[in-house]
mmCIF file of C-alpha atoms in Angstrom:
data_model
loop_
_atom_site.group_PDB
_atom_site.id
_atom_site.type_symbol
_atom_site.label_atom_id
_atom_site.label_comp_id
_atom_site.label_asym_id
_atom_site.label_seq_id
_atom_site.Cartn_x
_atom_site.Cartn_y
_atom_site.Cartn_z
ATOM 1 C CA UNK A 6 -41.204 -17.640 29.653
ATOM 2 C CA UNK A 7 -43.986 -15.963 28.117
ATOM 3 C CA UNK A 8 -46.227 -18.880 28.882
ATOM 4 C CA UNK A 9 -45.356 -18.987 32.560
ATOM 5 C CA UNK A 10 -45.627 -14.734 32.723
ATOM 6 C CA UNK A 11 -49.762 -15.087 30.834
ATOM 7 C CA UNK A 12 -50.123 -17.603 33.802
ATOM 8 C CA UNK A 13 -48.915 -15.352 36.330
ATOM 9 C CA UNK A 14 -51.085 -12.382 35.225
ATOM 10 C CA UNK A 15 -53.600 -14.841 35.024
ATOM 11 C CA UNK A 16 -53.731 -15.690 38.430
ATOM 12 C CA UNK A 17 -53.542 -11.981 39.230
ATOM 13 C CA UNK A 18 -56.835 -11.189 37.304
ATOM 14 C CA UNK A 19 -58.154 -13.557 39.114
ATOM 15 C CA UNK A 20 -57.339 -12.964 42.416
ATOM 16 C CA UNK A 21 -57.899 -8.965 41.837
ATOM 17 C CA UNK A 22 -61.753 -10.312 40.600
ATOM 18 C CA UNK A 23 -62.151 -12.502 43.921
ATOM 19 C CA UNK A 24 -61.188 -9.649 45.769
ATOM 20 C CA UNK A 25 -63.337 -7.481 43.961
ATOM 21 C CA UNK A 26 -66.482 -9.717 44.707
ATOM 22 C CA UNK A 27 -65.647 -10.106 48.255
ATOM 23 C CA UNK A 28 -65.293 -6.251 49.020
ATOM 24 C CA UNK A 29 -69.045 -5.793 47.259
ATOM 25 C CA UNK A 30 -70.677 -8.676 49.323
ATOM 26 C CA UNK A 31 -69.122 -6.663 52.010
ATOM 27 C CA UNK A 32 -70.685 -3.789 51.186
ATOM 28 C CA UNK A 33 -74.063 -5.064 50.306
ATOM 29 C CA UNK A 34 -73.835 -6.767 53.857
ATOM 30 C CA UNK A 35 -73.044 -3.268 55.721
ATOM 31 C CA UNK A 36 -75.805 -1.537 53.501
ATOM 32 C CA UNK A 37 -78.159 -4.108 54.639
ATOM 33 C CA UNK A 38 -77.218 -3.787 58.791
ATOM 34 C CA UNK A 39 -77.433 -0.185 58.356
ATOM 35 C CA UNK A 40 -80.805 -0.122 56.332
ATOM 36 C CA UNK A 41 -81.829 -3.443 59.231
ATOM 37 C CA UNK A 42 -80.605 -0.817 62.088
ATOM 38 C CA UNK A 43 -82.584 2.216 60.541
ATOM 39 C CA UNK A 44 -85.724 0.429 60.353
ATOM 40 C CA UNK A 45 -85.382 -0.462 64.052
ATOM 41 C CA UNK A 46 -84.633 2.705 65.247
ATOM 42 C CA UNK A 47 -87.905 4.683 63.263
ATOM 43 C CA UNK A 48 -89.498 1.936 64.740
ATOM 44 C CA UNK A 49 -87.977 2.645 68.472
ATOM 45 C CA UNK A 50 -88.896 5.942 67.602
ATOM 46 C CA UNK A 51 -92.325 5.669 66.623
ATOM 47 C CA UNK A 52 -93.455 2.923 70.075
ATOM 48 C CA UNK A 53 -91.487 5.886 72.237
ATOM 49 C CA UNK A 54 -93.913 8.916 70.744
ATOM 50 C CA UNK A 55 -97.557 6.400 70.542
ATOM 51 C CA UNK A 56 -96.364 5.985 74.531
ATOM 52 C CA UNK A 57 -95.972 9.360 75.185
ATOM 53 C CA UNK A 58 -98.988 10.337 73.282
ATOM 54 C CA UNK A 59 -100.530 8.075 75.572
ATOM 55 C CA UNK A 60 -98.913 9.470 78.416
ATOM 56 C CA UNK A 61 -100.338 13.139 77.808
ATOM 57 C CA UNK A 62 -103.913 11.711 76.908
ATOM 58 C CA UNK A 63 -104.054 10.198 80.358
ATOM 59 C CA UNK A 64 -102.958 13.128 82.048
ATOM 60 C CA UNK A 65 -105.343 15.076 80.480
ATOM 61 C CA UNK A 66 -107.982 12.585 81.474
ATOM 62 C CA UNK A 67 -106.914 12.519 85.159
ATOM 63 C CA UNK A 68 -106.724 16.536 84.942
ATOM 64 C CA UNK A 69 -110.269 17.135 83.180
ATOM 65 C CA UNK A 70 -108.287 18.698 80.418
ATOM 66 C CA UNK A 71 -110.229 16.308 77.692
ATOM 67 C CA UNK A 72 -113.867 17.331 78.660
#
């Protein structure tokens, strides 16, 4: 009995570790996509303000603003 009960608690160890490893590759994988989707939005962010820099340099141009 005792035998087949170390077995059983056994098997529960190791399923609780599995589990364990599983919900932190998880995590690592949703820290990544977040960190990924950050980087692409600063990004976004950055190509929309260089454009409308752009944008207000060339209307100052076509207004003689930048003489």
């Amino acid at each position: 009995m005792a035998d087949n009960t170390q077995k059983m608690s056994y098997q529960a160890g190791e399923t609780k570790g599995q589990a364990q490893e599983k919900a932190s590759n998880l995590m690592d994988g949703a820290g990544n996509a977040a960190q990924s989707a950050k980087e692409s939005v600063q990004e976004a962010g950055q190509q929309v303000r260089e454009k409308a820099q752009g944008a207000v340099e060339g209307v100052k141009n076509a207004t003689g603003m930048n003489k």
